[in-house]
Amino acid sequence: MMVRIPRVLTPDQLAQVRAALDAADWVDGRVTAGHHSARVKDNQQIPEEHPAARRVGELIVAALNRNPLFISAALPQRIFPPLFNRYAGGQAFGNHVDNAIRQNPHVGRIRTDLSATLFLSEPEDYDGGDLVVEDTYGTHGVKLPAGDMILYPASSLHHVTPVTRGARTASFFWMQSLVRDVGQRSLLFEMDQAIQSLGRDFPDHESLPRLTATYHNLLRRWAEP
């Protein structure tokens, strides 16, 4: 299941984020790569503990915790502190799968159920740089406006195509969900969206309480503490 989360950041927040990242120190992106990923990764990143990364990451997490679509799709238990990367001058990231377990002193060890890319550069500012994700429904290229985010299963093969003009800056991170199984999580998301749609169109419909009860009983059955 891939879900686009539009307008995670406001224009004012985007301007604040880009100014902070532009002034930060960037290093070789292979510092956070696993053994295989390091062989196919060519980009720059801001060190995890850099003050700008910490400050901007906290802003992003706070915005996500206020975003109903994100909560519905991810059912987040823990969010890995956002990281930041930049591609320019032909840089790319070859096909890979994200590490199943990530560790950070601020959140401890988490299972990476979901991956997220939050685009921070406008698509017209660079050529290439598509995030290409392979799943059971085919291959999908993603290139979103600044401030929009794509959420997808961390088990998916994915890559970033070479950036041949300009620079592509983004935030990337992972979540451990309350519901580990992607199929169960997808069913809950579709049900929740249908309940919300029914509630908007027919707020007094007699089926709403029953459907809502079914949703929460399924979540109660499938959620992990």
XYZ file of C-alpha atoms in Angstrom:
225
model
C 0.000 0.000 0.000
C 1.376 3.373 -1.046
C -0.296 6.476 0.367
C 0.404 10.066 -0.590
C 0.151 12.476 2.344
C -0.277 15.980 0.869
C 0.746 19.233 2.537
C 2.551 17.764 5.543
C 4.378 21.086 5.846
C 2.976 24.562 5.251
C 4.795 27.011 2.918
C 6.154 28.878 5.960
C 7.415 25.652 7.492
C 9.013 24.636 4.184
C 10.883 27.934 3.999
C 12.089 27.462 7.583
C 13.172 23.880 6.886
C 15.057 24.701 3.684
C 16.891 27.614 5.308
C 18.013 25.385 8.188
C 19.147 22.573 5.880
C 20.952 24.901 3.469
C 23.057 26.193 6.362
C 23.858 22.698 7.707
C 26.926 20.541 7.102
C 26.435 17.707 4.591
C 28.423 14.452 4.526
C 28.640 11.289 2.428
C 25.232 9.560 2.573
C 26.739 6.110 2.985
C 27.115 6.735 6.732
C 23.589 5.339 7.313
C 23.651 2.609 4.653
C 23.732 -1.118 5.245
C 26.353 -3.364 3.619
C 24.518 -3.778 0.296
C 23.016 -0.281 0.210
C 26.432 1.352 0.632
C 27.500 -0.177 -2.690
C 24.637 1.487 -4.617
C 24.189 4.720 -2.656
C 25.543 8.041 -3.912
C 24.147 11.113 -2.167
C 24.750 13.511 0.697
C 23.166 13.552 4.144
C 23.135 15.686 7.254
C 24.552 13.796 10.268
C 21.819 12.382 12.509
C 22.865 14.368 15.566
C 23.356 17.684 13.762
C 21.326 20.377 15.578
C 19.545 21.379 12.360
C 18.532 17.774 11.669
C 17.204 17.353 15.201
C 15.298 20.642 15.115
C 13.744 20.116 11.676
C 13.012 16.465 12.436
C 11.030 17.421 15.524
C 9.021 19.901 13.431
C 8.195 17.160 10.902
C 7.178 14.613 13.545
C 4.947 17.198 15.239
C 3.266 17.948 11.896
C 2.684 14.243 11.234
C 1.162 13.695 14.658
C -1.434 16.334 13.734
C -2.164 14.758 10.319
C -5.269 12.494 10.342
C -4.452 10.837 7.006
C -0.984 9.867 8.199
C -2.338 8.472 11.485
C -4.976 6.468 9.622
C -2.504 5.008 7.117
C 0.477 4.350 9.391
C -1.088 3.671 12.791
C 2.322 4.723 14.116
C 3.706 3.273 17.310
C 7.156 4.872 16.992
C 8.706 7.193 14.408
C 12.430 7.118 13.705
C 13.839 10.674 13.860
C 13.750 12.058 10.289
C 16.959 12.077 8.274
C 17.794 14.354 5.339
C 19.439 13.666 1.986
C 20.372 15.575 -1.152
C 21.072 14.395 -4.700
C 22.797 16.492 -7.391
C 25.255 16.140 -10.270
C 24.103 12.688 -11.382
C 23.867 11.199 -7.896
C 21.438 8.302 -7.426
C 20.573 5.401 -5.139
C 20.354 1.943 -6.695
C 17.764 -0.732 -5.973
C 17.673 -1.754 -2.305
C 15.472 -2.672 0.649
C 15.666 -0.682 3.879
C 17.092 -2.368 6.966
C 14.445 -4.284 8.941
C 15.674 -2.873 12.259
C 16.925 0.646 12.976
C 18.426 1.923 16.190
C 18.686 5.445 17.540
C 19.539 6.668 21.052
C 16.343 8.728 21.191
C 13.852 5.985 20.217
C 15.845 2.817 20.818
C 15.454 -0.109 18.439
C 12.464 -0.073 16.073
C 11.107 -2.439 13.426
C 10.774 -0.611 10.114
C 7.264 -1.451 8.927
C 6.863 1.689 6.803
C 9.199 3.978 4.900
C 8.493 7.630 4.176
C 9.961 10.230 1.844
C 8.974 13.854 2.415
C 9.901 15.955 -0.622
C 11.495 19.320 0.201
C 12.389 20.494 -3.341
C 9.834 21.473 -5.976
C 9.780 18.988 -8.890
C 10.501 21.706 -11.465
C 13.758 22.554 -9.672
C 15.488 19.320 -10.699
C 15.474 16.650 -13.398
C 15.425 12.979 -12.475
C 15.343 12.096 -8.798
C 12.219 9.947 -9.011
C 11.625 7.563 -6.124
C 10.758 4.263 -7.812
C 9.014 1.692 -5.621
C 8.328 -1.935 -6.565
C 5.427 -3.719 -4.896
C 2.935 -6.490 -5.659
C 0.945 -4.094 -7.861
C 3.865 -3.101 -10.079
C 6.492 -0.373 -10.229
C 5.594 3.204 -9.287
C 7.605 6.378 -9.884
C 7.040 9.146 -7.358
C 8.007 12.805 -7.636
C 5.876 15.079 -5.464
C 5.581 18.802 -4.725
C 7.597 20.134 -1.811
C 5.768 19.455 1.434
C 4.083 16.251 0.215
C 5.087 12.806 1.493
C 4.841 9.252 0.189
C 4.334 6.372 2.610
C 5.050 2.788 1.520
C 5.960 -0.626 2.996
C 9.604 -0.725 4.067
C 9.821 -4.243 2.627
C 9.550 -2.829 -0.917
C 12.493 -2.700 -3.302
C 13.054 0.927 -4.281
C 15.593 3.273 -5.836
C 16.172 6.938 -6.685
C 16.948 7.784 -10.319
C 19.953 10.044 -11.119
C 19.464 13.779 -10.624
C 20.805 15.335 -13.820
C 19.890 18.991 -13.170
C 19.463 20.964 -9.972
C 19.283 19.347 -6.564
C 16.689 17.140 -4.866
C 16.429 17.512 -1.092
C 14.163 15.294 0.975
C 13.567 13.869 4.409
C 13.379 10.111 4.825
C 12.543 7.989 7.833
C 10.718 4.907 9.080
C 7.885 3.922 11.378
C 7.011 0.945 13.507
C 3.271 0.491 13.209
C 0.839 -0.756 15.827
C -0.202 -3.267 13.139
C 2.780 -5.184 11.766
C 1.012 -6.962 8.878
C 0.735 -4.793 5.753
C -2.461 -6.557 4.591
C -4.206 -5.974 7.908
C -2.991 -2.389 8.002
C -4.299 -1.787 4.468
C -7.735 -3.206 5.357
C -7.949 -0.969 8.426
C -6.947 2.077 6.380
C -9.568 1.406 3.697
C -12.237 0.827 6.335
C -11.325 3.983 8.226
C -11.436 6.070 5.043
C -14.836 4.599 4.139
C -16.173 5.324 7.635
C -14.970 8.924 7.414
C -16.532 9.354 3.959
C -19.837 7.897 5.145
C -19.741 10.159 8.190
C -19.297 13.247 6.010
C -22.030 12.338 3.532
C -24.518 10.635 5.866
C -23.647 11.626 9.435
C -26.806 10.069 10.877
C -26.555 6.769 8.996
C -27.462 3.881 11.299
C -24.538 1.767 10.016
C -21.886 4.195 11.261
C -21.731 2.971 14.882
C -21.562 -0.677 13.760
C -18.819 -0.029 11.213
C -16.855 2.048 13.703
C -17.161 -0.719 16.281
C -15.946 -3.282 13.745
C -12.932 -1.104 12.909
C -11.916 -0.737 16.539
C -12.481 -4.405 17.309
C -10.225 -5.382 14.380
C -7.613 -2.879 15.539
C -7.881 -4.306 19.052
C -7.318 -7.813 17.665
C -4.383 -6.949 15.379
C -2.548 -4.204 17.249
C 0.655 -5.055 19.091
C 1.555 -3.309 22.358
